[in-house]
Amino acid sequence: MSLRIRIIASLSLLAFTFVVLTMLLLAAKEPSLRTDARDSNAYLVQSLSQQIDRMMAERYREVQQIQQNRNAQNPGYWHNFSDSNPLTADINHAVATSDMIALSMLVSSRGDVLAVNSKDAHGKSLDTASLRKQNFSERRWFNDANDARFLKGSNGLSGSVVVGPYNEKAVANVVGGDGLVIAFSTQALNRSGRQIGVWVNFVPFARVEQILLSGYDALMARGIDGGELLLLDSRGIVLADITAANHQDYSHDYDIIGKLNLAEAGVKTAEEVLKTKKPGTATTRTDNGTQIENYYYSSGAGDYPGLGWTVLVRTPKHALFAHINQTINILYLFLLLMFAGLVALAIWRGERLMQRIAAPMTTVKQQAAVFEAATGALIADAVTATHSLRSDTEQLTSRMQNTQLDATKMTESANATAKRATDATSMAEAIDGALWKLAAQVKKTHSAATEANEVSTRSGKSLQTLGERASQISEALQAMAAITSQLHLLALNATIESARGDNGGFTTVAGELKSLATHTAKATEALTQKLARFEEAAQDATTDIGAIQDAVYDIAKTAESTQSGIERQQTSLTELIGGLKQVAADIAMIAQSIVTVEMHATEGASASERTQRTATTLKDQLTSTKEKLDMLLGAVRAA
């Protein structure tokens, strides 16, 4: 594609983008424009209703202001209809001040006219002769005022009756027209507050219709054709109906005004407003198409409570949005024309630019050739260098990964060695504890052996003493044996002597002595045998205790020697435990150092990999740059 076409295409694309964005913005804004159109109608009916309420409120208060007119309390001014009558002058002043009242009258409690204005608001004289014969006792405004059936304001203020609109021929006969008026009436009071009659002000309904006509003009000014503006009373009866056909020369169609009830006719909007008594918007379908209906229910103004009137505007949907649609269509057409103009401008501008750059393009092509030669070699060298860098980083990465693996294995070995050293330390500490317990037991054994040696020594001495006592007893027994022998000999002699004589008592004593000597000899012999055995046993015990004493002494010596050996082993084992702990700590430091080496090796491998990726990326970028430069130079040569 040539440079000329690219320039024209770029400028056209910019123009197309601008037009499309503008159209999208307009399309996004269109719903809000349609909403604004509906809201404008809603605001219109609200504004018209409030204007009517304010006008009615002023008339509502006006009739109360004349209620206790001093001149009206003077019967001498009654039935005097000349301009010079002070009461007539007061009424004329009130009419001129209001500029809304067509006719103002004071009517007696029987309905006869007592006074009436003789001039209109502009000072023009009126012929009121026809009123002087009129009786208004049958009028609703008269009866409601007489019976004090007044409207009540939101703040409780009352005192006025509002009736209408209705056709009052008496007013038509005086001021002209069809006599469609609204009557504002109240009681006329004397100084003591006693009713003397009824005041009534007749306001042409045209004053209300003028407000509605100004609203319809506002619709027309917005380009809305075919709309309809209605005023409904509190029952849904049409009080005013303004359309495109009659708004220029509005007149009353009494086939509709005061007769047509839209609520009874089944108009949904009328039914809805009478039901809710609130403003709103509705969309209805008719034989002529879709209509947008906006309505506003009157709620009065100030002290005036309102009559429940509703202002209703009907606009065909196509008419409501006709101005918007027309504007949007014009904008779309303008944007299309603008796009066509911008495209033409882009073509013209592209040609001018090509003319301006055609001369320098030859120089550019020459410089491009030189640049291509220089950059081509440079990029080729850079690609070669990056390829070498990539190879070197791959080798470095491989070595760093091997180092990382070796460091990992060394770390595992160091950790295993440290664990074994720790286990050996734990075993040595356990052996040391056992040796301490054995030393304690040996020490106890040595103490027990020493104590047993001492006990055996004492036992030997006791047995020796017992042997000596046995020898002494043996000597005593020998003496007793000698005495027994003597007693036996004595008994023998006594027997011999008794045989010689005849002394029975002596014989008896000799027998007893013999028997005692015999028993004593036997006991002495038995005791001597026992003592002999006891001496033998004592001698054997002494020999055994001596052997035990020698054995216990040997045990004590062995225990003492064993305790000394254990204490030496404990000292050596304590030194061994300290050495093992130091070895474990050294191995842990070595393992930590190996872990650090492994981390550095990992970081080095990561850095090497990043360098490798960077070299690859750099190579790809250089290759891409060369391709783009080739494309650019090709485009320059093509241009």
XYZ file of C-alpha atoms in Angstrom:
639
model
C 0.000 0.000 0.000
C 1.436 3.375 -1.034
C 2.014 6.238 1.385
C -0.607 8.356 -0.404
C -3.327 5.790 0.227
C -2.240 5.377 3.848
C -2.423 9.120 4.533
C -5.866 9.413 2.938
C -7.093 6.299 4.792
C -5.790 7.614 8.140
C -7.464 11.010 7.734
C -10.696 9.351 6.595
C -10.584 6.999 9.578
C -10.248 9.981 11.925
C -13.241 11.648 10.286
C -15.255 8.422 10.466
C -14.343 7.965 14.151
C -15.447 11.523 14.967
C -18.757 11.076 13.179
C -19.465 7.671 14.766
C -18.657 8.923 18.290
C -20.896 11.944 17.763
C -23.739 9.728 16.530
C -23.305 7.380 19.499
C -23.368 10.333 21.881
C -26.501 11.623 20.203
C -28.128 8.179 20.419
C -27.251 7.958 24.115
C -28.728 11.398 24.713
C -31.972 10.675 22.814
C -33.806 8.866 25.721
C -33.133 11.767 28.076
C -34.419 14.213 25.433
C -37.651 12.227 25.174
C -37.924 12.149 28.969
C -37.429 15.911 29.036
C -40.267 16.271 26.527
C -42.605 14.285 28.790
C -41.405 16.265 31.808
C -42.044 19.518 29.938
C -45.702 18.550 29.520
C -45.903 17.535 33.179
C -44.460 20.889 34.180
C -46.875 22.654 31.815
C -50.041 21.174 33.374
C -48.676 21.841 36.866
C -47.911 25.452 35.982
C -51.366 26.015 34.410
C -53.149 24.474 37.398
C -51.190 26.617 39.848
C -51.855 29.785 37.821
C -55.579 29.065 37.865
C -55.493 28.379 41.622
C -53.655 31.633 42.320
C -56.127 33.629 40.238
C -59.075 31.943 41.984
C -57.488 32.534 45.406
C -57.239 36.273 44.752
C -60.933 36.414 43.783
C -61.731 34.270 46.810
C -60.205 36.899 49.099
C -61.592 39.924 47.190
C -65.210 39.144 47.945
C -64.419 38.864 51.659
C -62.672 42.239 51.677
C -65.922 44.007 50.671
C -67.987 42.022 53.172
C -68.307 44.851 55.750
C -68.277 47.864 53.454
C -69.481 50.826 55.533
C -71.537 52.401 52.775
C -73.279 49.079 52.181
C -74.535 49.226 55.751
C -76.444 52.484 54.996
C -79.899 51.678 53.590
C -80.026 55.192 52.143
C -77.511 54.113 49.498
C -79.526 51.100 48.462
C -81.379 51.064 45.149
C -79.417 54.153 44.068
C -77.565 53.125 40.904
C -76.072 56.523 39.999
C -72.328 57.071 39.738
C -72.506 59.665 42.521
C -73.732 57.131 45.049
C -70.831 56.415 47.457
C -71.740 52.719 47.539
C -71.688 52.566 43.724
C -68.359 54.382 43.730
C -66.889 51.812 46.167
C -68.038 48.959 43.943
C -66.603 50.614 40.809
C -63.270 51.082 42.616
C -63.167 47.416 43.625
C -63.885 46.313 40.037
C -61.181 48.599 38.601
C -58.656 47.461 41.185
C -59.307 43.775 40.540
C -59.359 44.018 36.711
C -60.920 40.552 36.788
C -64.470 41.208 37.983
C -67.132 41.700 35.288
C -69.969 42.478 37.672
C -70.176 43.058 41.446
C -73.551 43.220 43.219
C -75.050 43.626 46.678
C -78.226 41.539 46.907
C -80.763 41.726 49.700
C -81.626 38.768 51.858
C -84.666 38.290 49.563
C -82.534 38.224 46.395
C -83.197 41.740 45.086
C -80.346 43.871 43.760
C -79.432 46.674 46.199
C -76.303 47.955 44.423
C -74.131 47.128 41.389
C -71.110 48.590 39.642
C -71.965 51.154 36.943
C -68.602 50.889 35.123
C -66.365 48.053 33.990
C -62.719 47.637 34.938
C -61.656 50.024 32.195
C -64.092 52.762 33.243
C -66.653 52.113 30.555
C -70.264 52.732 31.665
C -72.568 49.755 31.960
C -76.317 49.556 31.495
C -77.524 47.734 34.597
C -81.228 48.580 34.273
C -82.045 44.939 33.497
C -80.646 43.868 36.847
C -82.893 46.095 38.912
C -85.845 43.852 38.198
C -83.947 40.607 38.690
C -84.308 38.329 41.717
C -81.453 35.929 42.459
C -82.913 34.029 45.379
C -82.863 30.806 43.346
C -79.171 30.966 42.582
C -76.891 28.476 44.307
C -74.320 31.111 45.216
C -77.085 33.089 46.974
C -78.479 30.176 48.975
C -75.049 28.812 49.962
C -73.972 32.260 51.218
C -77.249 32.771 53.110
C -76.836 29.335 54.731
C -73.094 29.941 55.371
C -72.073 26.893 53.302
C -68.592 28.299 52.658
C -65.430 26.668 51.365
C -62.911 25.905 54.091
C -59.254 26.696 53.535
C -56.344 24.527 54.624
C -55.766 26.835 57.608
C -59.436 26.868 58.536
C -60.200 30.228 56.931
C -63.639 30.310 55.306
C -66.384 32.823 54.418
C -66.651 32.577 50.629
C -68.776 30.554 48.231
C -67.445 29.657 44.759
C -69.897 28.420 42.122
C -69.321 27.717 38.451
C -68.574 28.005 35.763
C -72.177 28.374 34.682
C -74.156 30.587 32.249
C -75.526 33.685 33.957
C -77.803 35.508 31.457
C -78.049 38.539 33.749
C -74.323 39.088 33.373
C -74.487 38.473 29.613
C -77.201 41.104 29.274
C -74.945 43.707 30.934
C -71.381 42.939 29.789
C -72.088 40.856 26.660
C -70.843 37.428 25.700
C -72.480 34.116 26.584
C -72.363 34.865 30.305
C -70.120 31.883 31.277
C -68.889 33.066 34.699
C -67.662 31.970 38.099
C -69.577 33.438 41.063
C -67.722 34.361 44.299
C -70.236 35.235 47.070
C -70.271 35.948 50.785
C -72.544 37.422 53.420
C -72.908 41.209 53.683
C -72.807 42.259 57.353
C -73.667 45.407 59.269
C -71.560 46.872 62.043
C -73.026 44.514 64.600
C -72.193 41.521 62.404
C -75.785 40.867 61.389
C -76.399 39.784 57.805
C -78.022 42.377 55.603
C -77.648 40.574 52.289
C -75.189 38.815 49.972
C -72.202 40.168 48.069
C -71.416 38.471 44.769
C -68.606 39.011 42.235
C -68.951 37.530 38.747
C -65.612 36.655 37.099
C -65.753 35.669 33.395
C -64.611 32.083 32.907
C -62.636 33.478 29.995
C -60.007 34.498 32.586
C -59.373 30.784 33.216
C -59.525 29.993 29.515
C -56.903 32.650 28.781
C -54.480 30.789 31.080
C -55.251 27.524 29.272
C -54.836 29.151 25.849
C -51.397 30.468 26.847
C -50.471 26.892 27.786
C -51.614 25.609 24.417
C -49.537 28.324 22.716
C -46.559 26.964 24.666
C -47.254 23.499 23.213
C -47.410 24.932 19.707
C -44.166 26.846 20.292
C -42.454 23.517 21.035
C -43.616 22.183 17.684
C -46.301 19.887 19.119
C -49.267 19.701 16.713
C -52.503 17.849 17.286
C -52.489 18.248 21.085
C -55.554 18.752 23.282
C -55.770 20.735 26.528
C -58.734 20.106 28.862
C -59.969 21.341 32.215
C -62.103 18.895 34.229
C -64.156 19.582 37.337
C -64.164 17.410 40.454
C -66.606 14.944 38.793
C -64.696 14.594 35.521
C -66.974 16.961 33.516
C -65.209 18.969 30.808
C -65.060 22.694 31.627
C -62.720 23.673 28.788
C -61.517 21.856 25.676
C -58.814 23.524 23.565
C -57.589 21.835 20.407
C -55.589 22.733 17.334
C -58.856 23.455 15.539
C -60.255 26.026 18.006
C -57.315 27.570 19.838
C -57.013 30.470 17.392
C -60.666 31.480 17.805
C -61.799 29.676 20.933
C -65.546 29.437 21.545
C -67.716 27.354 23.861
C -69.139 24.137 22.518
C -71.962 23.506 24.962
C -72.455 20.021 23.632
C -69.192 19.300 25.459
C -68.707 22.085 28.028
C -70.565 21.230 31.224
C -72.038 18.023 29.753
C -69.331 15.524 28.731
C -68.124 13.492 31.722
C -64.879 11.705 30.807
C -64.922 9.521 33.926
C -68.396 8.214 33.087
C -67.328 7.835 29.466
C -64.659 5.320 30.614
C -61.567 7.453 30.042
C -58.944 5.700 32.200
C -56.979 8.873 32.878
C -60.069 10.671 34.229
C -60.942 7.688 36.384
C -57.373 7.509 37.724
C -57.109 11.195 38.651
C -60.508 11.190 40.406
C -59.427 8.075 42.297
C -55.950 9.159 43.358
C -56.342 12.978 43.292
C -52.656 13.162 42.397
C -50.714 14.323 39.327
C -49.361 11.762 36.890
C -48.578 10.622 33.340
C -50.277 7.921 31.289
C -49.890 6.367 27.839
C -53.087 5.436 26.023
C -53.877 3.933 22.642
C -56.623 5.403 20.469
C -57.816 4.940 16.914
C -55.449 7.755 15.925
C -52.429 6.161 17.573
C -50.618 6.372 20.907
C -51.146 9.411 23.127
C -49.125 10.708 26.065
C -51.402 12.193 28.750
C -50.147 14.447 31.561
C -52.524 15.635 34.266
C -52.385 17.725 37.442
C -54.996 17.711 40.207
C -55.712 21.100 41.823
C -55.058 21.373 45.543
C -55.745 25.094 45.931
C -53.461 27.983 46.806
C -53.032 29.704 50.157
C -56.390 30.078 51.910
C -58.235 28.923 48.800
C -58.846 25.166 49.056
C -59.506 24.633 45.361
C -62.449 23.059 43.561
C -60.777 19.765 42.627
C -60.206 20.774 39.014
C -57.766 18.849 36.825
C -55.687 20.206 33.966
C -55.170 17.466 31.336
C -52.994 17.674 28.220
C -53.111 15.022 25.517
C -50.393 14.882 22.899
C -49.884 12.292 20.157
C -46.665 10.471 20.783
C -45.350 11.224 17.312
C -46.220 14.919 17.768
C -44.623 15.064 21.228
C -41.354 13.734 19.860
C -41.630 15.245 16.369
C -39.357 18.157 17.168
C -36.809 15.846 18.754
C -36.967 13.401 15.844
C -36.593 16.225 13.358
C -33.639 17.667 15.234
C -31.949 14.251 15.476
C -32.510 13.559 11.785
C -31.043 16.949 10.884
C -28.021 16.226 13.080
C -27.552 12.809 11.474
C -27.735 14.377 8.010
C -25.295 17.063 9.075
C -22.894 14.430 10.398
C -23.068 12.475 7.138
C -22.388 15.632 5.152
C -19.572 16.454 7.524
C -18.111 12.983 7.022
C -18.285 13.380 3.251
C -16.614 16.774 3.536
C -13.927 15.417 5.820
C -13.219 12.543 3.437
C -12.893 15.024 0.565
C -10.641 17.160 2.730
C -8.577 14.070 3.594
C -8.099 13.250 -0.094
C -7.105 16.840 -0.900
C -4.825 17.034 2.112
C -3.236 13.689 1.263
C -2.426 14.863 -2.250
C -0.888 18.082 -0.918
C 1.212 16.170 1.576
C 2.426 13.789 -1.098
C 3.434 16.732 -3.252
C 5.370 18.256 -0.370
C 7.161 15.038 0.584
C 7.813 13.731 -2.925
C 11.074 15.713 -3.290
C 12.675 14.643 0.019
C 11.694 10.985 -0.515
C 14.634 10.337 -2.887
C 17.077 11.555 -0.265
C 15.275 9.480 2.339
C 15.564 6.381 0.194
C 19.282 6.923 -0.269
C 19.777 7.456 3.430
C 17.615 4.422 4.074
C 19.927 2.298 1.951
C 22.969 3.543 3.889
C 21.127 3.039 7.162
C 20.113 -0.466 6.140
C 23.705 -1.409 5.361
C 24.969 -0.025 8.683
C 22.213 -1.319 10.880
C 22.073 -4.691 9.139
C 25.672 -5.502 10.034
C 25.256 -4.064 13.520
C 22.137 -6.089 14.208
C 23.768 -9.250 12.806
C 26.760 -8.788 15.149
C 24.398 -8.140 18.055
C 22.429 -11.311 17.247
C 25.681 -13.342 17.125
C 26.812 -11.833 20.451
C 23.489 -12.599 22.101
C 23.684 -16.169 20.778
C 27.146 -16.578 22.363
C 25.892 -15.000 25.575
C 23.017 -17.442 25.601
C 25.402 -20.434 25.182
C 27.662 -19.183 27.994
C 24.738 -18.617 30.318
C 23.424 -22.118 29.542
C 26.806 -23.619 30.574
C 26.926 -21.407 33.676
C 23.390 -22.442 34.549
C 24.327 -26.123 34.215
C 27.399 -25.699 36.478
C 25.436 -23.753 39.039
C 22.750 -26.435 39.065
C 25.443 -29.152 39.607
C 26.917 -27.052 42.409
C 23.470 -26.734 43.871
C 23.003 -30.539 43.766
C 26.443 -31.157 45.384
C 25.710 -28.597 48.063
C 22.367 -30.281 48.710
C 24.081 -33.685 49.136
C 26.760 -32.184 51.427
C 24.036 -30.562 53.461
C 22.252 -33.882 53.835
C 25.542 -35.641 54.856
C 26.420 -32.892 57.328
C 22.953 -33.038 58.797
C 23.210 -36.858 59.124
C 26.668 -36.583 60.784
C 25.402 -33.893 63.123
C 22.501 -36.156 64.020
C 24.814 -39.084 64.753
C 27.047 -36.818 66.876
C 23.993 -35.643 68.726
C 22.849 -39.259 69.233
C 26.362 -40.230 70.481
C 26.285 -37.309 72.891
C 22.905 -38.423 74.161
C 24.201 -42.016 74.629
C 27.324 -40.767 76.415
C 25.220 -38.655 78.678
C 23.039 -41.685 79.399
C 26.166 -43.820 80.196
C 27.485 -41.021 82.366
C 24.222 -41.009 84.293
C 24.388 -44.806 84.695
C 28.012 -44.594 85.929
C 26.999 -41.975 88.457
C 24.272 -44.311 89.678
C 26.736 -47.303 89.761
C 29.291 -45.199 91.676
C 26.617 -44.387 94.196
C 25.728 -48.106 94.539
C 29.423 -49.073 94.864
C 29.859 -46.396 97.467
C 26.906 -47.798 99.358
C 28.395 -51.334 98.989
C 31.737 -50.135 100.368
C 29.989 -48.547 103.306
C 27.935 -51.684 103.944
C 31.031 -53.928 103.700
C 32.920 -51.709 106.123
C 29.984 -51.787 108.518
C 29.671 -55.611 108.115
C 33.390 -55.992 108.868
C 32.938 -53.986 112.018
C 29.865 -56.049 113.015
C 31.708 -59.358 112.361
C 34.613 -58.131 114.447
C 32.268 -57.316 117.294
C 30.505 -60.694 116.827
C 33.845 -62.504 116.999
C 34.711 -60.754 120.199
C 31.287 -61.588 121.652
C 31.644 -65.253 120.716
C 35.115 -65.319 122.250
C 33.691 -63.843 125.441
C 30.884 -66.389 125.307
C 33.445 -69.206 124.964
C 35.235 -67.930 127.986
C 31.953 -67.853 129.913
C 31.226 -71.404 128.737
C 34.616 -72.530 130.052
C 33.799 -70.937 133.390
C 30.406 -72.685 133.428
C 32.168 -75.924 132.561
C 34.473 -75.477 135.544
C 31.409 -74.813 137.733
C 29.784 -77.924 136.414
C 32.916 -79.888 137.232
C 32.666 -78.552 140.781
C 29.016 -79.523 140.864
C 29.945 -82.968 139.570
C 32.412 -83.289 142.430
C 29.716 -82.179 144.908
C 27.297 -84.634 143.359
C 29.865 -87.363 143.746
C 30.267 -86.420 147.419
C 26.510 -86.395 147.883
C 26.294 -89.783 146.292
C 28.998 -91.020 148.555
C 27.242 -89.448 151.508
C 23.995 -91.111 150.518
C 25.811 -94.399 150.219
C 27.209 -94.002 153.680
C 23.854 -93.088 155.035
C 22.411 -96.199 153.505
C 25.077 -98.338 155.056
C 24.492 -96.781 158.447
C 20.828 -97.131 158.176
C 21.291 -100.762 157.389
C 23.164 -101.101 160.522
C 20.651 -99.385 162.689
C 16.952 -99.207 162.697
C 16.480 -95.536 162.256
C 13.757 -95.134 159.607
C 14.061 -91.326 159.315
C 17.675 -91.439 158.529
C 16.984 -94.112 155.950
C 14.526 -91.846 154.327
C 16.957 -88.916 154.218
C 19.618 -91.164 152.844
C 17.216 -92.215 150.068
C 16.369 -88.652 149.218
C 20.013 -87.644 149.141
C 20.791 -90.557 146.914
C 17.940 -89.682 144.594
C 19.021 -86.019 144.523
C 22.576 -86.974 143.868
C 21.492 -89.229 141.032
C 19.367 -86.533 139.402
C 22.017 -83.890 139.915
C 24.598 -86.147 138.310
C 22.370 -86.716 135.304
C 21.600 -83.012 134.926
C 25.224 -82.069 135.319
C 26.222 -84.640 132.685
C 23.550 -83.418 130.276
C 24.508 -79.779 130.855
C 28.157 -80.665 130.406
C 27.376 -82.308 127.042
C 25.395 -79.278 125.923
C 28.126 -76.877 126.983
C 30.629 -79.000 125.096
C 28.494 -78.761 121.951
C 28.009 -75.012 122.565
C 31.773 -74.520 122.850
C 32.268 -76.402 119.582
C 29.571 -74.298 117.882
C 31.017 -71.075 119.277
C 34.431 -72.121 118.057
C 33.033 -72.874 114.578
C 31.132 -69.508 114.557
C 34.276 -67.682 115.533
C 36.111 -69.393 112.669
C 33.257 -68.564 110.201
C 33.011 -64.935 111.376
C 36.735 -64.606 110.823
C 36.313 -65.910 107.261
C 33.352 -63.524 106.715
C 35.384 -60.682 108.112
C 38.178 -61.468 105.640
C 35.651 -61.686 102.729
C 33.924 -58.437 103.740
C 37.277 -56.749 103.969
C 38.146 -57.973 100.464
C 34.735 -56.677 99.231
C 35.361 -53.272 100.812
C 38.790 -53.081 99.174
C 37.315 -54.110 95.784
C 34.464 -51.566 96.115
C 36.914 -48.832 96.974
C 39.054 -49.733 93.941
C 35.943 -49.922 91.713
C 34.722 -46.500 92.933
C 38.089 -44.956 92.061
C 37.943 -46.510 88.550
C 34.371 -45.291 88.014
C 35.308 -41.772 89.040
C 38.159 -41.807 86.511
C 35.780 -43.116 83.791
C 33.267 -40.377 84.683
C 35.899 -37.699 84.223
C 36.912 -39.145 80.827
C 33.265 -39.534 79.762
C 32.497 -35.902 80.731
C 35.391 -34.748 78.564
C 34.085 -36.998 75.724
C 30.574 -35.482 75.977
C 31.995 -31.945 75.795
C 34.002 -32.925 72.714
C 30.956 -34.523 71.044
C 28.872 -31.378 71.665
C 31.580 -29.204 70.146
C 31.775 -31.574 67.161
C 27.963 -31.353 66.720
C 28.101 -27.538 66.868
C 30.942 -27.454 64.319
C 29.025 -29.798 62.010
C 25.902 -27.594 62.339
C 27.963 -24.523 61.360
C 29.353 -26.460 58.397
C 25.818 -27.479 57.371
C 24.661 -23.847 57.633
C 27.575 -22.762 55.479
C 26.694 -25.447 52.942
C 23.052 -24.219 52.951
C 24.306 -20.684 52.295
C 26.417 -22.012 49.437
C 23.363 -23.841 48.116
C 21.289 -20.612 48.298
C 23.985 -18.696 46.469
C 24.160 -21.479 43.903
C 20.354 -21.326 43.486
C 20.430 -17.550 43.128
C 23.287 -17.868 40.671
C 21.338 -20.444 38.672
C 18.232 -18.181 38.707
C 20.308 -15.174 37.658
C 21.896 -17.258 34.950
C 18.462 -18.389 33.745
C 17.226 -14.773 33.748
C 20.331 -13.763 31.798
C 19.634 -16.593 29.398
C 16.010 -15.474 28.955
C 17.165 -11.866 28.566
C 19.629 -12.933 25.897
C 16.873 -14.882 24.128
C 14.495 -11.918 24.367
C 17.204 -9.551 23.190
C 17.893 -11.818 20.265
C 14.171 -11.981 19.393
C 13.854 -8.204 19.755
C 16.869 -7.620 17.554
C 15.456 -10.021 14.972
C 12.062 -8.281 15.179
C 13.741 -4.886 14.954
C 15.610 -5.992 11.867
C 12.356 -7.236 10.321
C 10.591 -3.957 11.135
C 13.500 -1.949 9.756
C 13.364 -4.068 6.614
C 9.624 -3.367 6.363
C 10.127 0.352 7.024
C 12.916 0.598 4.465
C 10.801 -1.407 2.028
C 7.950 1.048 2.541
C 10.334 3.976 2.059
C 11.674 2.447 -1.139
C 8.114 1.732 -2.286
C 7.134 5.349 -1.584
